[in-house]
Short mmCIF file of C-alpha atoms and ligand atoms in Angstrom, two decimals:
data_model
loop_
_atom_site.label_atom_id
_atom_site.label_comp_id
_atom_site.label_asym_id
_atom_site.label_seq_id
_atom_site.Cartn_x
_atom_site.Cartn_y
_atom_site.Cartn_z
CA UNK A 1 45.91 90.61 8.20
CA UNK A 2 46.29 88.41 11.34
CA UNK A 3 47.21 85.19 9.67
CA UNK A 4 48.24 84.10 5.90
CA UNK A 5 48.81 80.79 4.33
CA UNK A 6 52.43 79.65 4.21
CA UNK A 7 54.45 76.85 2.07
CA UNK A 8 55.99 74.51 4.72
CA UNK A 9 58.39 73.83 2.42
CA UNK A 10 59.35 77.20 0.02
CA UNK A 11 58.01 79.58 2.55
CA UNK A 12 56.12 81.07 0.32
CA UNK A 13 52.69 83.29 1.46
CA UNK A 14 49.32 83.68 0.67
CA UNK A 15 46.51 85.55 1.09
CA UNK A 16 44.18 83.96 3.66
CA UNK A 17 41.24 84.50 1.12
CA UNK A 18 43.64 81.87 -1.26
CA UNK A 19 41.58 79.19 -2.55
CA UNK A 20 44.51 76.73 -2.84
CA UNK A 21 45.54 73.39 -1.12
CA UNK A 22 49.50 73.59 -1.74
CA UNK A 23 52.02 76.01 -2.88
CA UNK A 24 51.82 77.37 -6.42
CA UNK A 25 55.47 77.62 -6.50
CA UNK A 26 56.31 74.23 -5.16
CA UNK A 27 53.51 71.85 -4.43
CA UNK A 28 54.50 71.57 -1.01
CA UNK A 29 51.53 71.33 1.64
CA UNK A 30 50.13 74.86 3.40
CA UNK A 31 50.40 76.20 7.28
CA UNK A 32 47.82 78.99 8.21
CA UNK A 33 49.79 81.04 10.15
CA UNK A 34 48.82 83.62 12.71
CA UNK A 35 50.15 86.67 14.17
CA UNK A 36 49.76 86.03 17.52
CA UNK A 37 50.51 89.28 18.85
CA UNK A 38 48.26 91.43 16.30
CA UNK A 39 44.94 91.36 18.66
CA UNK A 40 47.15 93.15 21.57
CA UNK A 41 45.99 90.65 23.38
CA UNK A 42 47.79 88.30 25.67
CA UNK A 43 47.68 84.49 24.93
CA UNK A 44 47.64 82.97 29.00
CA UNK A 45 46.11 80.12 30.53
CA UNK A 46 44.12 82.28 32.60
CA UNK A 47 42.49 83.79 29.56
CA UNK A 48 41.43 80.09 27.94
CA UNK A 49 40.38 79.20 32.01
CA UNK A 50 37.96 82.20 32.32
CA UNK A 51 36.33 81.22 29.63
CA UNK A 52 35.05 77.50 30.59
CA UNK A 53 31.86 76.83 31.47
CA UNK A 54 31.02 79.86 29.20
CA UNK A 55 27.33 80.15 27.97
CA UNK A 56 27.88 82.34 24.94
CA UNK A 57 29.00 81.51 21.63
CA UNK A 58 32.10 81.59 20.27
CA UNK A 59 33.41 80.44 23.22
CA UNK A 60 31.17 78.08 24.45
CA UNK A 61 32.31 75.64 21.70
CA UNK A 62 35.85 73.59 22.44
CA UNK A 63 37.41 74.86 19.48
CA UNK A 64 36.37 78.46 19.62
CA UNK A 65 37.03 79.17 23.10
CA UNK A 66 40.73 78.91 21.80
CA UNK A 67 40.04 81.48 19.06
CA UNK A 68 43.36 83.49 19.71
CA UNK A 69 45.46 80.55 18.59
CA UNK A 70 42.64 78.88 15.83
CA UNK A 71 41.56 81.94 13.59
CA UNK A 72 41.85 85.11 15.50
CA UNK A 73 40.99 87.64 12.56
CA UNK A 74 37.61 85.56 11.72
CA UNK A 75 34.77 87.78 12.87
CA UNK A 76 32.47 85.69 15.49
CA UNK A 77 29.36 86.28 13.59
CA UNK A 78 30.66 84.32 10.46
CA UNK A 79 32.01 80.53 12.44
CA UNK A 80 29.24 78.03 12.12
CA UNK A 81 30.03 76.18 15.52
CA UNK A 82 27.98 72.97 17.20
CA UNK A 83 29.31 73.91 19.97
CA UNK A 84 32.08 71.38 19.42
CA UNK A 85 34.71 69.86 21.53
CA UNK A 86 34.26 70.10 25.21
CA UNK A 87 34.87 66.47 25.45
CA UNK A 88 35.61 64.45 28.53
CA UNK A 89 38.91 63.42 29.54
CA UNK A 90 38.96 59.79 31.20
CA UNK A 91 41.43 58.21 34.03
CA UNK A 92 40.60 54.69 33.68
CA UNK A 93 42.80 52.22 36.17
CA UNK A 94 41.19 49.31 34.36
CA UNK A 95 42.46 50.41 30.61
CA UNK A 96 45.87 51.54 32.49
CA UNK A 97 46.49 48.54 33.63
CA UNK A 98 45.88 46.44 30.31
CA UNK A 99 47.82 49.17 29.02
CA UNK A 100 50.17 48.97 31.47
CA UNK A 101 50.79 52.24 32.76
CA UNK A 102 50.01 53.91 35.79
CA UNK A 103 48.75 57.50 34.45
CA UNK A 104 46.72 56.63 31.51
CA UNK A 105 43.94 59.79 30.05
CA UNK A 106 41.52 59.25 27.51
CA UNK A 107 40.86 62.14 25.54
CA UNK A 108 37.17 61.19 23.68
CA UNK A 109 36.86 62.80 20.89
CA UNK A 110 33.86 60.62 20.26
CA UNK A 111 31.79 63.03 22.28
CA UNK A 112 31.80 65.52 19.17
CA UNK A 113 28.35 66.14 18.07
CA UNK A 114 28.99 63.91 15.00
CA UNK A 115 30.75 61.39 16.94
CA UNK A 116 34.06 61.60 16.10
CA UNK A 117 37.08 64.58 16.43
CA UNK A 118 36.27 65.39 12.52
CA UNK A 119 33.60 68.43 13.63
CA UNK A 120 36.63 70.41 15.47
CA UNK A 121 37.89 70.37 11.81
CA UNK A 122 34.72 70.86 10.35
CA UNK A 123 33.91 73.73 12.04
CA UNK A 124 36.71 75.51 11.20
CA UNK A 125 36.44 74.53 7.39
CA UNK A 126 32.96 74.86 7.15
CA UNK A 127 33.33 78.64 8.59
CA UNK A 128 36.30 79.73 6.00
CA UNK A 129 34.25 78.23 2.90
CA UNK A 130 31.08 80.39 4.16
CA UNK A 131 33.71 83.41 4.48
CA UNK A 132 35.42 83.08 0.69
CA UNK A 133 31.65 82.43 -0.36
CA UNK A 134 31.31 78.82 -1.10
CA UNK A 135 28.09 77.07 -2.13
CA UNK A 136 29.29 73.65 -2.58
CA UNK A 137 31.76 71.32 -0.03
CA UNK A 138 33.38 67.95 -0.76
CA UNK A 139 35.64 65.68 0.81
CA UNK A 140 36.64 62.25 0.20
CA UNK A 141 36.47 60.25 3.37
CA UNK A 142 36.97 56.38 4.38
CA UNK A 143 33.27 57.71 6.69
CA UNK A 144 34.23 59.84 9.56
CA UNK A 145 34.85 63.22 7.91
CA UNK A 146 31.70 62.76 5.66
CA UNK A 147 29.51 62.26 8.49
CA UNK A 148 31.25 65.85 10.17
CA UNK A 149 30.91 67.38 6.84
CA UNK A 150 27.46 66.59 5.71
CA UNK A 151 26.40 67.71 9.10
CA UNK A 152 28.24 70.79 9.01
CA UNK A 153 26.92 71.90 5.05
CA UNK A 154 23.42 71.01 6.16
CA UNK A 155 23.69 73.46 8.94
CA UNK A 156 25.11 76.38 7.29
CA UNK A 157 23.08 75.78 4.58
CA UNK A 158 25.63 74.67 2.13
CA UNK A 159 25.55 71.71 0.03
CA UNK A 160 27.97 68.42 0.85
CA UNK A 161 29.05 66.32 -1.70
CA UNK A 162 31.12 63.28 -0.58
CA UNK A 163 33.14 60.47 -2.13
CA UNK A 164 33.20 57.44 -0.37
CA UNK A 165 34.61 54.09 -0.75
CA UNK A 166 31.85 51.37 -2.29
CA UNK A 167 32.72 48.97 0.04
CA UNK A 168 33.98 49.07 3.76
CA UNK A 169 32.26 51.75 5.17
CA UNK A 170 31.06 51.51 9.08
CA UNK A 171 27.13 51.87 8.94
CA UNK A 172 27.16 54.56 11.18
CA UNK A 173 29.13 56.92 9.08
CA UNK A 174 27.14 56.17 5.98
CA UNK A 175 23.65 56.30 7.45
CA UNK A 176 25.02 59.53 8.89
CA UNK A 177 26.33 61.34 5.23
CA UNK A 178 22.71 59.96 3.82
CA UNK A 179 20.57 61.53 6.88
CA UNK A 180 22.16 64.37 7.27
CA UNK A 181 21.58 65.13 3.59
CA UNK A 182 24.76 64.69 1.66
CA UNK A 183 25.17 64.02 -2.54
CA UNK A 184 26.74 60.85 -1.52
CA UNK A 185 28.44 59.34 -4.30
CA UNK A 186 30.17 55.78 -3.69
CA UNK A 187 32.93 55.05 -5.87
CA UNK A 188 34.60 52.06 -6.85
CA UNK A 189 37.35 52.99 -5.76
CA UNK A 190 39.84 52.88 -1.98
CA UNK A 191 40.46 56.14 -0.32
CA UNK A 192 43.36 57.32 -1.74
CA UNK A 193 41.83 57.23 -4.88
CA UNK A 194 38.99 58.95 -4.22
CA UNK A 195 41.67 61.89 -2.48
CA UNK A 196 42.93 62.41 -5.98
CA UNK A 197 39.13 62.48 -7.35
CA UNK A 198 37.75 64.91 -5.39
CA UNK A 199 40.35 67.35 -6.46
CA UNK A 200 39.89 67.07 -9.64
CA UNK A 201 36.27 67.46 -9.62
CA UNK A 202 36.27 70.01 -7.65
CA UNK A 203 38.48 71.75 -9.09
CA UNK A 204 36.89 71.84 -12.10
CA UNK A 205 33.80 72.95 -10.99
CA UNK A 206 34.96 75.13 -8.25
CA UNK A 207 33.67 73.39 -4.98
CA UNK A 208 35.66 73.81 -2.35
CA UNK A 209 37.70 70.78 -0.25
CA UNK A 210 37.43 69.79 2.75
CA UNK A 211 39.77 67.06 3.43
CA UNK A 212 42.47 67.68 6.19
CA UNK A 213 45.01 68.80 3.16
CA UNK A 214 42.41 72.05 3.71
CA UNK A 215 44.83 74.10 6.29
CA UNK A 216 41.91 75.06 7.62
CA UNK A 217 40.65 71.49 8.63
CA UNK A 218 43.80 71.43 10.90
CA UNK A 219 43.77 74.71 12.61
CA UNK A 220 39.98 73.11 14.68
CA UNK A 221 41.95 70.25 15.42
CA UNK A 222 44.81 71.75 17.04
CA UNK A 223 42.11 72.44 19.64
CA UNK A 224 41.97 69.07 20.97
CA UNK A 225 45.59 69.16 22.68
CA UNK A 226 44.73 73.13 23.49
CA UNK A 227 41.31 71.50 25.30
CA UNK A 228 43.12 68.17 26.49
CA UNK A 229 45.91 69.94 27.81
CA UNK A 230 44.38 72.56 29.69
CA UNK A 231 42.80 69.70 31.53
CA UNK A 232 45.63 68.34 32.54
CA UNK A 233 46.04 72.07 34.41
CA UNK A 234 48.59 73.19 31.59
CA UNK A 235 50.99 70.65 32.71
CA UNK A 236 52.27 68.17 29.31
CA UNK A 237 51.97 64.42 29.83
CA UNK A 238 55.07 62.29 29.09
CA UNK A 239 53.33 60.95 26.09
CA UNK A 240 50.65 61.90 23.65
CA UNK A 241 49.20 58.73 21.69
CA UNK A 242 46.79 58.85 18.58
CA UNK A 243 46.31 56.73 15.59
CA UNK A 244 47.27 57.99 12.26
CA UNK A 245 45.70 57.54 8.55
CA UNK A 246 45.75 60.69 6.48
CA UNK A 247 47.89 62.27 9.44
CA UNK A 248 45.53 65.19 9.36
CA UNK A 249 45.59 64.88 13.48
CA UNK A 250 49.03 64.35 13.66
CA UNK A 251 50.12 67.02 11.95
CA UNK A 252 47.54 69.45 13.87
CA UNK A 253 48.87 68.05 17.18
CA UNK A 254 52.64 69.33 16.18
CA UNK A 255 51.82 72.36 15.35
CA UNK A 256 49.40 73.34 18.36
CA UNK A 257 52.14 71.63 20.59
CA UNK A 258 54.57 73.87 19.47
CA UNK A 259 52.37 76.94 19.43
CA UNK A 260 51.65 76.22 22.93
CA UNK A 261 55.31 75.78 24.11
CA UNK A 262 55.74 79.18 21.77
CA UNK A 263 53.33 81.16 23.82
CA UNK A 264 54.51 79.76 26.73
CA UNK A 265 50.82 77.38 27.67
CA UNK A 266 53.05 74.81 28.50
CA UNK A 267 56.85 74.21 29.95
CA UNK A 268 57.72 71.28 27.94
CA UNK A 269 57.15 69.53 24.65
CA UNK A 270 55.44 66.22 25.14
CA UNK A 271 57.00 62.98 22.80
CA UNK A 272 53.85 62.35 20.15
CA UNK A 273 53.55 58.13 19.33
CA UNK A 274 50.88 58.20 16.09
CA UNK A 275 49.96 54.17 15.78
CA UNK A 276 49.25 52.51 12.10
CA UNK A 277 47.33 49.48 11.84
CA UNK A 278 49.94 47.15 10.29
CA UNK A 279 47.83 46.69 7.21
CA UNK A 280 47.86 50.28 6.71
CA UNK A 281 51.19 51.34 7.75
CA UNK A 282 53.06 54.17 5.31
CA UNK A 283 53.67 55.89 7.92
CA UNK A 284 55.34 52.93 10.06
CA UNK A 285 58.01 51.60 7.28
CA UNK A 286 58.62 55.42 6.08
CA UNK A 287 59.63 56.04 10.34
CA UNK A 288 61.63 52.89 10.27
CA UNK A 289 63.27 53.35 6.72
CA UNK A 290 64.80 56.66 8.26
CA UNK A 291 62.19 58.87 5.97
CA UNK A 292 63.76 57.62 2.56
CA UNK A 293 61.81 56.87 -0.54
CA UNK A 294 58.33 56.54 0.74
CA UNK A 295 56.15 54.57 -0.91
CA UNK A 296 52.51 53.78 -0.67
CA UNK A 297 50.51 50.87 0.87
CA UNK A 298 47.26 49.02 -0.29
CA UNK A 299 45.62 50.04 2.46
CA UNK A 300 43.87 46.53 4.69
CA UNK A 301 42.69 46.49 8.06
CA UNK A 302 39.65 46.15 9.88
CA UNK A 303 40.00 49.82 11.36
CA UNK A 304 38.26 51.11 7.91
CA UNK A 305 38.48 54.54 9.29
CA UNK A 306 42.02 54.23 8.89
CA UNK A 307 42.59 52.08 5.61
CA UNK A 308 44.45 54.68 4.23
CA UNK A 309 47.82 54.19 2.08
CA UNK A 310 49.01 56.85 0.88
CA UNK A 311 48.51 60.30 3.44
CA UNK A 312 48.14 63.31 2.46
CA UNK A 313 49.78 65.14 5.34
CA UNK A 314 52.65 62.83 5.15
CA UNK A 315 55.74 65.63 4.83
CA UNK A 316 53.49 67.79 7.88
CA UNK A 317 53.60 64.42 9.92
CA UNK A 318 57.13 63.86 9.40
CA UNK A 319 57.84 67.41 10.50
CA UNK A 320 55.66 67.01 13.66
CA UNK A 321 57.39 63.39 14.54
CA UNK A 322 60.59 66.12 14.37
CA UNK A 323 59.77 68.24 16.55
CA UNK A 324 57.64 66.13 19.43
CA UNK A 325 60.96 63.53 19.43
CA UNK A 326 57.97 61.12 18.29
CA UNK A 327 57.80 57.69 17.01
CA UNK A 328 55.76 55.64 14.88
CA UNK A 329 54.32 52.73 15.99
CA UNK A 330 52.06 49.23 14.52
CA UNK A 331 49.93 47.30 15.66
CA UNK A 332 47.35 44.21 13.97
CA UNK A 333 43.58 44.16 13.80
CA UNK A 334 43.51 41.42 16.84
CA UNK A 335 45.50 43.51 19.15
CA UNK A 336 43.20 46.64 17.84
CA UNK A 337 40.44 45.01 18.45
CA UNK A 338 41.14 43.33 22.08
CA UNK A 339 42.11 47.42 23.27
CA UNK A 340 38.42 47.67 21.66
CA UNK A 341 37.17 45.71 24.00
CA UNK A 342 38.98 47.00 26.69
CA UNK A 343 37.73 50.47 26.53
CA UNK A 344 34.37 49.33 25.64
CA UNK A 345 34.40 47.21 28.51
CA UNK A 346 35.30 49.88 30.99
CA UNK A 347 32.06 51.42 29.84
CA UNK A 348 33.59 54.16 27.56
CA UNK A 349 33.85 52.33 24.68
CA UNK A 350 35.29 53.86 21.02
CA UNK A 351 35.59 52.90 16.91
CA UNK A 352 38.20 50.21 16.09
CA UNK A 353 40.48 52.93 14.72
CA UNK A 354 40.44 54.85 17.74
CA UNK A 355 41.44 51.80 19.79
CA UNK A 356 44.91 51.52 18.25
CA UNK A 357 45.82 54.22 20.91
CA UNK A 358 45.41 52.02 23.51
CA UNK A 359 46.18 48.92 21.79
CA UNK A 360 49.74 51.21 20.78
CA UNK A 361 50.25 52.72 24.40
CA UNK A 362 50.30 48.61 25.29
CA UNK A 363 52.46 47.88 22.52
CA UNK A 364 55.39 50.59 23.53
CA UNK A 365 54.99 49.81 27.11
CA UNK A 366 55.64 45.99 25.88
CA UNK A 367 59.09 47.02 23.93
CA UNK A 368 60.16 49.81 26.23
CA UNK A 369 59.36 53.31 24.97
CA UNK A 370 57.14 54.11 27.17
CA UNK A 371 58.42 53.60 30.54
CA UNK A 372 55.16 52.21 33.34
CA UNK A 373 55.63 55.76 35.05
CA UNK A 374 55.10 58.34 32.32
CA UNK A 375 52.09 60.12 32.11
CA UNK A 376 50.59 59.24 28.48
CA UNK A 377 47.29 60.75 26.87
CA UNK A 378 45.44 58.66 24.28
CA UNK A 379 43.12 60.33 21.99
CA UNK A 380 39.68 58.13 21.32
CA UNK A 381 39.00 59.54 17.64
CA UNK A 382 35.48 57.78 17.11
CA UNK A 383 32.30 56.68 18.85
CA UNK A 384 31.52 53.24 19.93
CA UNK A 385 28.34 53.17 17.67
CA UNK A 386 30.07 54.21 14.23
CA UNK A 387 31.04 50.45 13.31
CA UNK A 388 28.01 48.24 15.15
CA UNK A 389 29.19 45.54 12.59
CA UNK A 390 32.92 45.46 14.10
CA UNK A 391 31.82 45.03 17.31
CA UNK A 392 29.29 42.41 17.46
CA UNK A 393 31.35 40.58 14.80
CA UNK A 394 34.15 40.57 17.65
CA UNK A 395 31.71 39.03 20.14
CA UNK A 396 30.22 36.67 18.18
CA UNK A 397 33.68 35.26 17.23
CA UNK A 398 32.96 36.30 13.38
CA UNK A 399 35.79 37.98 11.98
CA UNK A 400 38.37 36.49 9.74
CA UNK A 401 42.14 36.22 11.24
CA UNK A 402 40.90 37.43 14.99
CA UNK A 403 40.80 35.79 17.87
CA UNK A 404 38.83 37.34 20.31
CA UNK A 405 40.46 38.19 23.42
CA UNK A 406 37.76 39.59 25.33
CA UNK A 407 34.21 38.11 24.25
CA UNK A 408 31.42 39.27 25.27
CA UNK A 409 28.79 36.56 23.98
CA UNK A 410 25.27 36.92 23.66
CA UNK A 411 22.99 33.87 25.60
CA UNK A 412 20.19 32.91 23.79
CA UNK A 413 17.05 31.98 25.79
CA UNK A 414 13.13 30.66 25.36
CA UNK A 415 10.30 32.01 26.72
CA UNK A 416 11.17 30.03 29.41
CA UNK A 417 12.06 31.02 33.18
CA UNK A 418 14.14 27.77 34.44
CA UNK A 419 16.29 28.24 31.30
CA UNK A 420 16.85 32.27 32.16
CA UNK A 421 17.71 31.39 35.58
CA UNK A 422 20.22 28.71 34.84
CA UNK A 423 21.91 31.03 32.49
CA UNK A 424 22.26 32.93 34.93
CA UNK A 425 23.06 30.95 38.04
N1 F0G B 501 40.36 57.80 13.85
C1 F0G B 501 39.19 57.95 13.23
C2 F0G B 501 37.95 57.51 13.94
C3 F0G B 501 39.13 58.51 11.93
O1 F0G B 501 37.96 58.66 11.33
C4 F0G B 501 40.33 58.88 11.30
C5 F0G B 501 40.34 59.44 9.95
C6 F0G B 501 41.52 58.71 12.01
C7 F0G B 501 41.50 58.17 13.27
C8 F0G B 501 42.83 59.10 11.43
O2 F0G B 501 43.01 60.47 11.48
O3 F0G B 501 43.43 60.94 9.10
O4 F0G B 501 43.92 62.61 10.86
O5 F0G B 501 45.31 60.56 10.62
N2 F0G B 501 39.35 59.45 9.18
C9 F0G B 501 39.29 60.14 7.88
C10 F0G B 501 37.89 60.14 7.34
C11 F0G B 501 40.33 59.77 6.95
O6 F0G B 501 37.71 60.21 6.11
O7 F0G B 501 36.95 60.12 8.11
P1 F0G B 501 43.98 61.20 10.46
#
């Protein structure tokens, strides 16, 4: 066996073939782990370079072409890839500079077939529940992850069954879980309820999970620091910026960071800054409480992809804020929603969510953590058209407790020339 599942707290192992979600012995959450020696083949930048641009699948997907470091015992006819990843990396002077920062990247993870960074996940998860045999997939999701999942069933020909919030759901991830063919079951109930749910149920009935608590889930997204970074040429940015909810992406980031610096991809470890929206912010007053007695939120912000209390990948989060030196940031819906505007004024353009990156890069510049020099990466997690209602509530000056910063308001005309051209002039 090239990899086994492993307690990150006891230690103890498991078969890779383990259908379990955390330790038998302790409850503590699962690492896969991989052997990455046993293919006799050595892991080097010039053996992830040679195979860009590459036609063929695995490697022509973002996550695959990685497959050494993601699941390197997995036999290529069994992944069920969209060709993930490959997503564009973005210098924008005009987002620096509201940032505040000279070197500012953009990692999009919006450019994901589903629109947001879920599929690397998916892909990943989807492929192990095809290899242990599984007919039936289920996640709970605040809209994102349903959207990567239902897509991802419906293509391997499994069935997706997802749990979603009954209220505050961008239309875009809905319409998405619907079209793409889901049992889509809204509950009256917030996220972190409907975590604990779709356990149980599937549990009893033997469907298989794929919420980023799935080890699995996080092994694909490791791939977007392997991808980001080897477009930086290899060479780690002072600072690596994402926002955090269920800390699936967080806690992926640590560990590929460190697998990189173990394999020797990169020289140095970057510092990791994962942003909360201050409505949702377990994370935040867990950081600044020095990691004592954490306790849950009730979960509010306008970032719905993110209106998440009580994370699953908490203790994996805490670890990876450990070992990047990282820190934990928060910012509000307004300033969330002005970085919005920002990058969707630059003609890029992302989810609210994914904005706190930017509106958190701004932030630590502000207090001094980030220093104007350093290099920082922010990741965009979600596409500009997952939450229409978000952003043309911004711009028509419709949403409760913001202020828009940066309106963009829509003119109204007749059918009448003079009046055009005077709106205009
Ligand atoms: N950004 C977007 C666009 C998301 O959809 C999510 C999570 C996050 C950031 C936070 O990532 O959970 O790894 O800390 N969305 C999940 C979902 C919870 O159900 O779609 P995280």
């Amino acid at each position: 066996m090239t990899s086994i599942l492993q307690c990150i707290d006891c230690a103890q192992q498991y078969p890779i073939h383990s259908v379990i979600y955390a330790c038998q012995a302790c409850g503590g959450l699962l690492d896969v782990k991989h052997d990455f020696d046993a293919g006799g083949l050595k892991i080097t930048r010039e053996l992830f370079d040679g195979r860009l641009g590459a036609f063929a699948a695995p490697y022509n997907s973002g996550v695959w072409r990685y497959k050494e470091l993601v699941y390197p015992g997995i036999d290529a006819s069994g992944i069920v890839s969209r060709m993930e990843g490959n997503t564009n990396l973005y210098a924008m002077p005009r987002v620096a500079a509201f940032a505040g920062v000279e070197n500012l990247f953009l990692k999009h993870e919006g450019e994901n077939p589903t629109g947001s960074f879920k599929d690397r996940g998916m892909t990943t998860g989807v492929t192990q529940a095809k290899a242990l045999g599984m007919q039936r997939v289920a996640c709970a999701s605040t809209g994102n992850t349903s959207a990567s999942m239902a897509s991802y069933a419906a293509y391997a020909g499994l069935q997706g069954i997802v749990f979603l919030q009954d209220q505050q759901i961008a239309m875009g991830k809905l319409a998405q879980g619907i079209a793409y063919g889901a049992t889509c079951i809204q509950i009256k109930a917030d996220f972190d309820r409907n975590m604990e749910l779709v356990q149980q149920v599937s549990q009893r009935l033997g469907i298989y999970v794929l919420n980023s608590i799935n080890p699995f889930r996080l092994e694909g997204q490791k791939s977007i620091m392997f991808e980001a970074l080897q477009q930086l040429r290899w060479q780690a940015p002072d600072w690596i910026v994402a926002p955090g909810g269920n800390l699936g992406n967080s806690s992926a980031f640590g560990k590929a960071l460190l697998e990189m610096l173990e394999v020797g991809l990169i020289d140095r470890m970057p510092r990791l800054a994962i942003i909360q929206a201050d409505g949702a912010n377990p994370l935040y007053r867990h950081f600044r409480a020095g990691f004592r007695n954490f306790e849950p939120v009730n979960a509010r912000t306008i970032a719905t992809a993110i209106k998440i209390g009580n994370p699953v990948n908490l203790q994996k989060a805490i670890r990876t804020l450990e070992w990047t030196n990282g820190l934990v940031e928060e910012v509000s819906d307004e300033q969330i929603m002005d970085a919005k505007a920002v990058v969707d004024g630059a003609g890029i353009g992302c989810e609210p969510a994914s904005a706190c990156s930017v509106a958190g890069v701004k932030k630590l510049v502000a207090n001094g953590a980030i220093k104007p020099g350093d290099t920082v990466l922010a990741v965009l997690t979600g596409n500009i058209l997952k939450d229409p209602e978000a952003t043309i509530g911004y711009h028509a000056d419709q949403l409760a407790g913001i202020t828009p910063g940066a309106r963009n308001r829509i003119l109204q005309a007749d059918d009448d020339i003079d009046q055009i051209l005077s709106l205009l002039a």
